[in-house]
Amino acid sequence: NESFSSRRVSLLCLLLSAVTYCYWPGLFGGFVFDDDVNIVRNESLHLTALSVKDLWSAAWSGHAGPLGRPISLATFALNFYFGGAAPFSFKLVNLAIHLANTMLVAALAQILCQAIVLGRQHSSRRQASWWAGLVVAALWALHPLNLTGVLYVVQRMTSLCTLFGLAALVLYASYRS
C-alpha cells in the first residue's frame, strides 16, 4: 500500500530527526579523554594529502591491542582530511554512523518480528512488524548508553563494530527468512 509506504518513510525520517535533535547539542563539545591522545596528538592522522601510503600509515598508527583499530583510524584520518581538526566534524560522522545503525536495528527487528512472531501471511501483520521494528529502533537509538559511541569520538570503533555486526545480522536474517 503506497500511503503506508510513504508514511513509513516519514516516520523513519521523524525518528532519525528526533535522534539528531537529541544529539545535536553534544556535537559542539570538544574532544574528551582518549580523543586527545588517539586523534589530536596522533600526527599520522593529520593528512595533508590523500594518498594510499599516508592513509595506510594512519590506519596502523594506533596502539590499541594486537590488531589496533585500522578501520576507525583510517576514518579519523579521512575525517581530518575532509573536515579539519574541529571535533564537530568527527562527532557528526559518528552521528551519521549511529543513524545508519538505527536503520539497521529497525530492519533487523522488523525481519525478526516477521519471521518469528508475526509470520508473513497477512499485510496487517507485516505492518505490525514494521511498527515493532520502528519502536525497537527508537528505544535503541535514544538509549543513553549509545551516547558515548556518538559524542566520545574515539568510540567510533564501537559504532563501526555495531554497523558491521548489524549489517551482517540483517543480511543473514533476510536470507534465512
Short mmCIF file of N, CA and C in Angstrom, two decimals:
data_model
loop_
_atom_site.label_atom_id
_atom_site.label_comp_id
_atom_site.label_asym_id
_atom_site.label_seq_id
_atom_site.Cartn_x
_atom_site.Cartn_y
_atom_site.Cartn_z
N ASN A 1 0.84 -1.17 0.00
CA ASN A 1 0.00 0.00 0.00
C ASN A 1 0.89 1.24 0.00
N GLU A 2 0.66 2.10 -0.97
CA GLU A 2 1.54 3.24 -1.19
C GLU A 2 1.47 4.29 -0.08
N SER A 3 0.30 4.54 0.47
CA SER A 3 0.19 5.52 1.54
C SER A 3 0.90 5.04 2.80
N PHE A 4 0.81 3.71 3.07
CA PHE A 4 1.53 3.16 4.21
C PHE A 4 3.03 3.27 3.99
N SER A 5 3.47 3.06 2.76
CA SER A 5 4.90 3.15 2.44
C SER A 5 5.43 4.57 2.64
N SER A 6 4.69 5.57 2.18
CA SER A 6 5.14 6.95 2.37
C SER A 6 5.08 7.34 3.84
N ARG A 7 4.11 6.79 4.56
CA ARG A 7 4.01 7.05 6.00
C ARG A 7 5.21 6.43 6.73
N ARG A 8 5.62 5.23 6.28
CA ARG A 8 6.79 4.59 6.89
C ARG A 8 8.04 5.42 6.70
N VAL A 9 8.23 5.93 5.50
CA VAL A 9 9.40 6.77 5.23
C VAL A 9 9.34 8.02 6.10
N SER A 10 8.16 8.62 6.20
CA SER A 10 8.00 9.82 7.02
C SER A 10 8.29 9.55 8.48
N LEU A 11 7.81 8.42 8.99
CA LEU A 11 8.04 8.09 10.40
C LEU A 11 9.50 7.76 10.67
N LEU A 12 10.14 7.08 9.74
CA LEU A 12 11.56 6.79 9.90
C LEU A 12 12.36 8.09 9.88
N CYS A 13 12.02 9.00 8.98
CA CYS A 13 12.68 10.31 8.95
C CYS A 13 12.43 11.09 10.23
N LEU A 14 11.23 10.97 10.77
CA LEU A 14 10.91 11.63 12.04
C LEU A 14 11.77 11.06 13.17
N LEU A 15 11.92 9.74 13.21
CA LEU A 15 12.78 9.11 14.22
C LEU A 15 14.22 9.58 14.07
N LEU A 16 14.74 9.57 12.86
CA LEU A 16 16.13 10.00 12.64
C LEU A 16 16.31 11.47 12.99
N SER A 17 15.30 12.28 12.73
CA SER A 17 15.35 13.70 13.11
C SER A 17 15.34 13.86 14.62
N ALA A 18 14.54 13.06 15.31
CA ALA A 18 14.48 13.13 16.77
C ALA A 18 15.82 12.73 17.38
N VAL A 19 16.43 11.70 16.83
CA VAL A 19 17.75 11.27 17.32
C VAL A 19 18.77 12.38 17.08
N THR A 20 18.75 12.96 15.90
CA THR A 20 19.67 14.06 15.58
C THR A 20 19.45 15.24 16.52
N TYR A 21 18.20 15.56 16.77
CA TYR A 21 17.87 16.66 17.69
C TYR A 21 18.44 16.40 19.09
N CYS A 22 18.32 15.17 19.55
CA CYS A 22 18.81 14.83 20.89
C CYS A 22 20.33 14.91 20.99
N TYR A 23 21.02 14.52 19.95
CA TYR A 23 22.48 14.50 19.97
C TYR A 23 23.11 15.83 19.55
N TRP A 24 22.36 16.67 18.85
CA TRP A 24 22.91 17.88 18.25
C TRP A 24 23.70 18.76 19.22
N PRO A 25 23.19 19.08 20.40
CA PRO A 25 23.97 19.95 21.30
C PRO A 25 25.34 19.37 21.66
N GLY A 26 25.44 18.06 21.78
CA GLY A 26 26.70 17.43 22.14
C GLY A 26 27.74 17.47 21.05
N LEU A 27 27.31 17.69 19.80
CA LEU A 27 28.26 17.75 18.70
C LEU A 27 29.19 18.95 18.79
N PHE A 28 28.80 19.94 19.56
CA PHE A 28 29.60 21.17 19.67
C PHE A 28 30.63 21.11 20.80
N GLY A 29 30.66 20.00 21.52
CA GLY A 29 31.64 19.83 22.59
C GLY A 29 33.01 19.51 22.02
N GLY A 30 33.99 19.51 22.89
CA GLY A 30 35.36 19.25 22.45
C GLY A 30 35.71 17.78 22.50
N PHE A 31 36.97 17.51 22.23
CA PHE A 31 37.49 16.16 22.38
C PHE A 31 37.61 15.86 23.87
N VAL A 32 37.40 14.62 24.26
CA VAL A 32 37.48 14.24 25.67
C VAL A 32 38.29 12.95 25.84
N PHE A 33 38.84 12.79 27.03
CA PHE A 33 39.53 11.57 27.44
C PHE A 33 40.54 11.11 26.39
N ASP A 34 40.40 9.90 25.86
CA ASP A 34 41.36 9.33 24.92
C ASP A 34 41.36 9.99 23.55
N ASP A 35 40.37 10.83 23.26
CA ASP A 35 40.33 11.52 21.97
C ASP A 35 41.61 12.31 21.75
N ASP A 36 42.11 12.94 22.80
CA ASP A 36 43.31 13.77 22.68
C ASP A 36 44.51 12.94 22.23
N VAL A 37 44.78 11.85 22.90
CA VAL A 37 45.93 11.02 22.58
C VAL A 37 45.78 10.33 21.24
N ASN A 38 44.61 9.79 20.98
CA ASN A 38 44.41 8.98 19.78
C ASN A 38 44.12 9.77 18.51
N ILE A 39 43.64 11.00 18.65
CA ILE A 39 43.28 11.78 17.46
C ILE A 39 44.08 13.08 17.38
N VAL A 40 43.95 13.90 18.40
CA VAL A 40 44.58 15.23 18.35
C VAL A 40 46.10 15.13 18.27
N ARG A 41 46.70 14.28 19.09
CA ARG A 41 48.16 14.17 19.13
C ARG A 41 48.73 13.10 18.20
N ASN A 42 47.88 12.39 17.50
CA ASN A 42 48.36 11.37 16.57
C ASN A 42 48.62 12.02 15.22
N GLU A 43 49.85 12.42 15.00
CA GLU A 43 50.23 13.15 13.78
C GLU A 43 49.97 12.36 12.49
N SER A 44 49.96 11.04 12.59
CA SER A 44 49.72 10.21 11.40
C SER A 44 48.31 10.40 10.84
N LEU A 45 47.40 10.85 11.69
CA LEU A 45 46.03 11.07 11.23
C LEU A 45 45.84 12.41 10.54
N HIS A 46 46.77 13.31 10.71
CA HIS A 46 46.64 14.66 10.19
C HIS A 46 47.07 14.72 8.72
N LEU A 47 46.27 14.12 7.88
CA LEU A 47 46.59 14.04 6.45
C LEU A 47 46.53 15.41 5.80
N THR A 48 47.54 15.68 4.98
CA THR A 48 47.53 16.90 4.17
C THR A 48 47.34 16.55 2.70
N ALA A 49 47.56 15.29 2.36
CA ALA A 49 47.32 14.80 1.01
C ALA A 49 46.66 13.44 1.13
N LEU A 50 45.87 13.12 0.16
CA LEU A 50 45.15 11.86 0.19
C LEU A 50 45.91 10.84 -0.66
N SER A 51 46.74 10.05 0.00
CA SER A 51 47.49 9.01 -0.69
C SER A 51 47.30 7.69 0.04
N VAL A 52 47.45 6.62 -0.69
CA VAL A 52 47.29 5.29 -0.11
C VAL A 52 48.33 5.08 0.99
N LYS A 53 49.56 5.53 0.75
CA LYS A 53 50.64 5.37 1.72
C LYS A 53 50.31 6.09 3.03
N ASP A 54 49.87 7.33 2.94
CA ASP A 54 49.54 8.10 4.15
C ASP A 54 48.32 7.52 4.87
N LEU A 55 47.34 7.09 4.11
CA LEU A 55 46.14 6.51 4.71
C LEU A 55 46.48 5.18 5.40
N TRP A 56 47.34 4.38 4.78
CA TRP A 56 47.79 3.13 5.38
C TRP A 56 48.54 3.40 6.68
N SER A 57 49.41 4.38 6.63
CA SER A 57 50.18 4.76 7.82
C SER A 57 49.24 5.22 8.94
N ALA A 58 48.25 6.00 8.59
CA ALA A 58 47.27 6.47 9.58
C ALA A 58 46.48 5.31 10.17
N ALA A 59 46.08 4.38 9.31
CA ALA A 59 45.27 3.25 9.76
C ALA A 59 46.00 2.38 10.78
N TRP A 60 47.29 2.30 10.67
CA TRP A 60 48.07 1.44 11.57
C TRP A 60 48.84 2.24 12.61
N SER A 61 48.41 3.46 12.88
CA SER A 61 49.14 4.32 13.82
C SER A 61 48.70 4.16 15.27
N GLY A 62 47.69 3.36 15.52
CA GLY A 62 47.19 3.19 16.88
C GLY A 62 47.92 2.11 17.64
N HIS A 63 47.72 2.11 18.94
CA HIS A 63 48.38 1.13 19.79
C HIS A 63 47.35 0.45 20.70
N ALA A 64 46.19 0.15 20.17
CA ALA A 64 45.11 -0.44 20.98
C ALA A 64 45.05 -1.94 20.73
N GLY A 65 45.82 -2.69 21.46
CA GLY A 65 45.79 -4.14 21.34
C GLY A 65 46.56 -4.65 20.15
N PRO A 66 46.59 -5.95 19.96
CA PRO A 66 47.41 -6.54 18.91
C PRO A 66 46.94 -6.21 17.49
N LEU A 67 45.66 -5.97 17.31
CA LEU A 67 45.16 -5.66 15.97
C LEU A 67 44.99 -4.17 15.72
N GLY A 68 45.10 -3.36 16.76
CA GLY A 68 44.90 -1.93 16.59
C GLY A 68 43.45 -1.63 16.23
N ARG A 69 43.24 -0.50 15.61
CA ARG A 69 41.91 -0.11 15.14
C ARG A 69 42.04 0.49 13.75
N PRO A 70 42.49 -0.28 12.78
CA PRO A 70 42.80 0.31 11.47
C PRO A 70 41.62 0.98 10.77
N ILE A 71 40.44 0.39 10.86
CA ILE A 71 39.30 0.99 10.16
C ILE A 71 38.91 2.30 10.81
N SER A 72 38.82 2.31 12.13
CA SER A 72 38.48 3.55 12.84
C SER A 72 39.53 4.63 12.58
N LEU A 73 40.79 4.26 12.68
CA LEU A 73 41.85 5.25 12.47
C LEU A 73 41.86 5.77 11.04
N ALA A 74 41.59 4.91 10.08
CA ALA A 74 41.51 5.37 8.69
C ALA A 74 40.36 6.36 8.53
N THR A 75 39.22 6.10 9.20
CA THR A 75 38.10 7.05 9.10
C THR A 75 38.43 8.36 9.80
N PHE A 76 39.20 8.29 10.91
CA PHE A 76 39.63 9.53 11.56
C PHE A 76 40.53 10.34 10.63
N ALA A 77 41.43 9.67 9.93
CA ALA A 77 42.34 10.37 9.00
C ALA A 77 41.53 11.02 7.88
N LEU A 78 40.56 10.29 7.34
CA LEU A 78 39.71 10.87 6.30
C LEU A 78 38.88 12.01 6.84
N ASN A 79 38.40 11.85 8.06
CA ASN A 79 37.66 12.91 8.73
C ASN A 79 38.51 14.17 8.85
N PHE A 80 39.75 13.99 9.27
CA PHE A 80 40.67 15.12 9.42
C PHE A 80 40.93 15.76 8.06
N TYR A 81 41.15 14.95 7.05
CA TYR A 81 41.46 15.47 5.72
C TYR A 81 40.30 16.28 5.14
N PHE A 82 39.08 15.74 5.24
CA PHE A 82 37.93 16.41 4.64
C PHE A 82 37.26 17.43 5.55
N GLY A 83 37.36 17.26 6.87
CA GLY A 83 36.63 18.12 7.79
C GLY A 83 37.46 18.96 8.72
N GLY A 84 38.78 18.81 8.66
CA GLY A 84 39.65 19.58 9.55
C GLY A 84 39.73 18.97 10.94
N ALA A 85 40.36 19.71 11.83
CA ALA A 85 40.66 19.20 13.17
C ALA A 85 39.55 19.47 14.19
N ALA A 86 38.50 20.17 13.80
CA ALA A 86 37.43 20.50 14.74
C ALA A 86 36.68 19.25 15.16
N PRO A 87 36.39 19.11 16.46
CA PRO A 87 35.69 17.92 16.93
C PRO A 87 34.28 17.78 16.34
N PHE A 88 33.66 18.88 15.93
CA PHE A 88 32.31 18.81 15.38
C PHE A 88 32.21 17.84 14.22
N SER A 89 33.15 17.92 13.27
CA SER A 89 33.06 17.05 12.09
C SER A 89 33.23 15.58 12.47
N PHE A 90 34.08 15.30 13.45
CA PHE A 90 34.27 13.92 13.90
C PHE A 90 32.98 13.40 14.55
N LYS A 91 32.37 14.22 15.37
CA LYS A 91 31.14 13.81 16.06
C LYS A 91 29.98 13.71 15.08
N LEU A 92 29.97 14.54 14.06
CA LEU A 92 28.93 14.48 13.04
C LEU A 92 29.00 13.15 12.28
N VAL A 93 30.21 12.70 11.96
CA VAL A 93 30.37 11.40 11.31
C VAL A 93 29.90 10.29 12.25
N ASN A 94 30.24 10.40 13.53
CA ASN A 94 29.77 9.41 14.50
C ASN A 94 28.24 9.37 14.56
N LEU A 95 27.62 10.55 14.48
CA LEU A 95 26.16 10.61 14.48
C LEU A 95 25.60 9.94 13.23
N ALA A 96 26.23 10.17 12.09
CA ALA A 96 25.77 9.54 10.84
C ALA A 96 25.86 8.01 10.95
N ILE A 97 26.92 7.51 11.55
CA ILE A 97 27.05 6.06 11.76
C ILE A 97 25.95 5.57 12.69
N HIS A 98 25.66 6.34 13.74
CA HIS A 98 24.60 5.97 14.68
C HIS A 98 23.23 5.94 13.99
N LEU A 99 22.99 6.89 13.11
CA LEU A 99 21.73 6.91 12.37
C LEU A 99 21.62 5.71 11.43
N ALA A 100 22.73 5.34 10.80
CA ALA A 100 22.73 4.14 9.95
C ALA A 100 22.46 2.91 10.81
N ASN A 101 23.06 2.86 11.99
CA ASN A 101 22.82 1.74 12.90
C ASN A 101 21.35 1.69 13.32
N THR A 102 20.75 2.84 13.51
CA THR A 102 19.34 2.91 13.89
C THR A 102 18.47 2.28 12.80
N MET A 103 18.78 2.58 11.55
CA MET A 103 18.01 1.99 10.45
C MET A 103 18.23 0.49 10.38
N LEU A 104 19.45 0.04 10.67
CA LEU A 104 19.72 -1.39 10.66
C LEU A 104 19.00 -2.11 11.80
N VAL A 105 18.94 -1.47 12.97
CA VAL A 105 18.19 -2.06 14.10
C VAL A 105 16.72 -2.18 13.72
N ALA A 106 16.17 -1.15 13.08
CA ALA A 106 14.77 -1.20 12.65
C ALA A 106 14.55 -2.34 11.66
N ALA A 107 15.45 -2.47 10.72
CA ALA A 107 15.32 -3.54 9.71
C ALA A 107 15.43 -4.91 10.35
N LEU A 108 16.40 -5.09 11.24
CA LEU A 108 16.58 -6.38 11.89
C LEU A 108 15.37 -6.73 12.76
N ALA A 109 14.88 -5.78 13.53
CA ALA A 109 13.71 -6.04 14.37
C ALA A 109 12.49 -6.38 13.52
N GLN A 110 12.34 -5.70 12.40
CA GLN A 110 11.21 -5.99 11.52
C GLN A 110 11.32 -7.39 10.94
N ILE A 111 12.51 -7.75 10.48
CA ILE A 111 12.71 -9.08 9.90
C ILE A 111 12.44 -10.16 10.94
N LEU A 112 12.96 -9.96 12.14
CA LEU A 112 12.76 -10.96 13.19
C LEU A 112 11.31 -11.08 13.60
N CYS A 113 10.62 -9.94 13.69
CA CYS A 113 9.19 -9.98 14.02
C CYS A 113 8.40 -10.72 12.96
N GLN A 114 8.71 -10.46 11.71
CA GLN A 114 8.00 -11.14 10.63
C GLN A 114 8.28 -12.64 10.64
N ALA A 115 9.52 -12.99 10.84
CA ALA A 115 9.91 -14.40 10.74
C ALA A 115 9.53 -15.22 11.97
N ILE A 116 9.67 -14.64 13.14
CA ILE A 116 9.50 -15.42 14.37
C ILE A 116 8.11 -15.26 14.97
N VAL A 117 7.68 -14.04 15.16
CA VAL A 117 6.48 -13.80 15.95
C VAL A 117 5.23 -13.67 15.08
N LEU A 118 5.30 -12.88 14.06
CA LEU A 118 4.08 -12.50 13.37
C LEU A 118 3.78 -13.29 12.10
N GLY A 119 4.76 -13.89 11.50
CA GLY A 119 4.52 -14.58 10.25
C GLY A 119 4.38 -13.60 9.10
N ARG A 120 4.12 -14.12 7.92
CA ARG A 120 4.05 -13.25 6.74
C ARG A 120 2.76 -13.43 5.96
N GLN A 121 1.75 -14.01 6.57
CA GLN A 121 0.54 -14.32 5.82
C GLN A 121 -0.30 -13.09 5.47
N HIS A 122 -0.39 -12.14 6.37
CA HIS A 122 -1.30 -11.02 6.16
C HIS A 122 -0.53 -9.70 6.14
N SER A 123 -1.01 -8.79 5.30
CA SER A 123 -0.34 -7.49 5.20
C SER A 123 -0.44 -6.72 6.51
N SER A 124 -1.53 -6.91 7.27
CA SER A 124 -1.66 -6.20 8.55
C SER A 124 -0.58 -6.66 9.52
N ARG A 125 -0.20 -7.93 9.45
CA ARG A 125 0.87 -8.43 10.31
C ARG A 125 2.22 -7.85 9.87
N ARG A 126 2.41 -7.68 8.57
CA ARG A 126 3.66 -7.05 8.10
C ARG A 126 3.73 -5.61 8.58
N GLN A 127 2.59 -4.92 8.56
CA GLN A 127 2.56 -3.55 9.06
C GLN A 127 2.87 -3.52 10.55
N ALA A 128 2.33 -4.46 11.29
CA ALA A 128 2.60 -4.53 12.73
C ALA A 128 4.08 -4.81 12.98
N SER A 129 4.69 -5.66 12.16
CA SER A 129 6.12 -5.94 12.35
C SER A 129 6.95 -4.70 12.02
N TRP A 130 6.49 -3.91 11.05
CA TRP A 130 7.21 -2.68 10.75
C TRP A 130 7.14 -1.72 11.94
N TRP A 131 5.96 -1.60 12.53
CA TRP A 131 5.81 -0.74 13.71
C TRP A 131 6.68 -1.22 14.85
N ALA A 132 6.72 -2.53 15.06
CA ALA A 132 7.56 -3.10 16.12
C ALA A 132 9.02 -2.77 15.85
N GLY A 133 9.44 -2.87 14.61
CA GLY A 133 10.81 -2.53 14.24
C GLY A 133 11.13 -1.07 14.52
N LEU A 134 10.18 -0.20 14.24
CA LEU A 134 10.38 1.22 14.48
C LEU A 134 10.48 1.51 15.98
N VAL A 135 9.64 0.87 16.77
CA VAL A 135 9.67 1.09 18.23
C VAL A 135 10.99 0.59 18.81
N VAL A 136 11.41 -0.59 18.39
CA VAL A 136 12.68 -1.14 18.88
C VAL A 136 13.83 -0.22 18.48
N ALA A 137 13.83 0.26 17.24
CA ALA A 137 14.88 1.17 16.77
C ALA A 137 14.88 2.47 17.57
N ALA A 138 13.71 2.99 17.89
CA ALA A 138 13.62 4.23 18.67
C ALA A 138 14.19 4.02 20.07
N LEU A 139 13.81 2.91 20.70
CA LEU A 139 14.33 2.61 22.04
C LEU A 139 15.85 2.47 22.00
N TRP A 140 16.36 1.80 20.99
CA TRP A 140 17.80 1.60 20.88
C TRP A 140 18.51 2.94 20.59
N ALA A 141 18.00 3.67 19.62
CA ALA A 141 18.68 4.90 19.17
C ALA A 141 18.73 5.97 20.24
N LEU A 142 17.70 6.04 21.06
CA LEU A 142 17.63 7.10 22.06
C LEU A 142 18.10 6.65 23.44
N HIS A 143 18.56 5.42 23.54
CA HIS A 143 19.04 4.94 24.83
C HIS A 143 20.33 5.67 25.22
N PRO A 144 20.43 6.14 26.44
CA PRO A 144 21.62 6.91 26.86
C PRO A 144 22.94 6.15 26.75
N LEU A 145 22.90 4.84 26.76
CA LEU A 145 24.12 4.06 26.64
C LEU A 145 24.85 4.34 25.32
N ASN A 146 24.10 4.68 24.29
CA ASN A 146 24.71 4.94 22.98
C ASN A 146 25.37 6.31 22.88
N LEU A 147 25.20 7.13 23.89
CA LEU A 147 25.77 8.47 23.88
C LEU A 147 27.28 8.45 23.68
N THR A 148 27.97 7.53 24.35
CA THR A 148 29.43 7.52 24.25
C THR A 148 29.90 7.18 22.84
N GLY A 149 29.17 6.32 22.14
CA GLY A 149 29.56 5.95 20.78
C GLY A 149 29.45 7.10 19.79
N VAL A 150 28.66 8.10 20.14
CA VAL A 150 28.50 9.26 19.25
C VAL A 150 29.37 10.43 19.69
N LEU A 151 29.34 10.78 20.96
CA LEU A 151 29.99 12.01 21.42
C LEU A 151 31.41 11.81 21.94
N TYR A 152 31.79 10.61 22.21
CA TYR A 152 33.15 10.29 22.62
C TYR A 152 33.82 9.77 21.35
N VAL A 153 34.50 10.65 20.63
CA VAL A 153 34.91 10.40 19.25
C VAL A 153 35.66 9.09 19.07
N VAL A 154 36.59 8.80 19.97
CA VAL A 154 37.42 7.61 19.81
C VAL A 154 36.59 6.33 19.87
N GLN A 155 35.37 6.42 20.37
CA GLN A 155 34.50 5.25 20.43
C GLN A 155 33.85 4.93 19.09
N ARG A 156 34.31 5.59 18.03
CA ARG A 156 33.80 5.27 16.69
C ARG A 156 34.02 3.78 16.40
N MET A 157 35.07 3.22 16.99
CA MET A 157 35.32 1.80 16.77
C MET A 157 34.11 0.97 17.23
N THR A 158 33.48 1.39 18.30
CA THR A 158 32.29 0.69 18.81
C THR A 158 31.13 0.83 17.83
N SER A 159 30.94 2.04 17.34
CA SER A 159 29.84 2.28 16.39
C SER A 159 30.07 1.55 15.08
N LEU A 160 31.31 1.53 14.62
CA LEU A 160 31.60 0.81 13.37
C LEU A 160 31.44 -0.70 13.56
N CYS A 161 31.86 -1.21 14.70
CA CYS A 161 31.66 -2.63 15.00
C CYS A 161 30.18 -2.95 15.00
N THR A 162 29.39 -2.08 15.60
CA THR A 162 27.94 -2.26 15.62
C THR A 162 27.38 -2.23 14.20
N LEU A 163 27.87 -1.29 13.39
CA LEU A 163 27.42 -1.17 12.00
C LEU A 163 27.66 -2.46 11.23
N PHE A 164 28.88 -2.98 11.30
CA PHE A 164 29.20 -4.19 10.55
C PHE A 164 28.46 -5.40 11.10
N GLY A 165 28.34 -5.47 12.43
CA GLY A 165 27.61 -6.58 13.04
C GLY A 165 26.13 -6.57 12.68
N LEU A 166 25.51 -5.39 12.77
CA LEU A 166 24.09 -5.29 12.42
C LEU A 166 23.85 -5.56 10.93
N ALA A 167 24.73 -5.05 10.08
CA ALA A 167 24.58 -5.30 8.64
C ALA A 167 24.66 -6.79 8.35
N ALA A 168 25.60 -7.48 9.01
CA ALA A 168 25.71 -8.93 8.82
C ALA A 168 24.46 -9.64 9.32
N LEU A 169 23.94 -9.23 10.46
CA LEU A 169 22.72 -9.85 11.00
C LEU A 169 21.52 -9.61 10.11
N VAL A 170 21.39 -8.39 9.57
CA VAL A 170 20.28 -8.09 8.67
C VAL A 170 20.37 -8.95 7.41
N LEU A 171 21.57 -9.07 6.85
CA LEU A 171 21.74 -9.90 5.65
C LEU A 171 21.43 -11.37 5.96
N TYR A 172 21.93 -11.86 7.07
CA TYR A 172 21.69 -13.25 7.44
C TYR A 172 20.21 -13.50 7.71
N ALA A 173 19.59 -12.62 8.49
CA ALA A 173 18.17 -12.80 8.81
C ALA A 173 17.31 -12.71 7.54
N SER A 174 17.66 -11.80 6.65
CA SER A 174 16.93 -11.68 5.38
C SER A 174 17.06 -12.96 4.57
N TYR A 175 18.25 -13.46 4.50
CA TYR A 175 18.49 -14.70 3.75
C TYR A 175 17.74 -15.86 4.37
N ARG A 176 17.79 -15.99 5.68
CA ARG A 176 17.14 -17.10 6.37
C ARG A 176 15.62 -17.04 6.29
N SER A 177 15.09 -15.84 6.24
CA SER A 177 13.63 -15.74 6.19
C SER A 177 13.14 -15.81 4.77
#
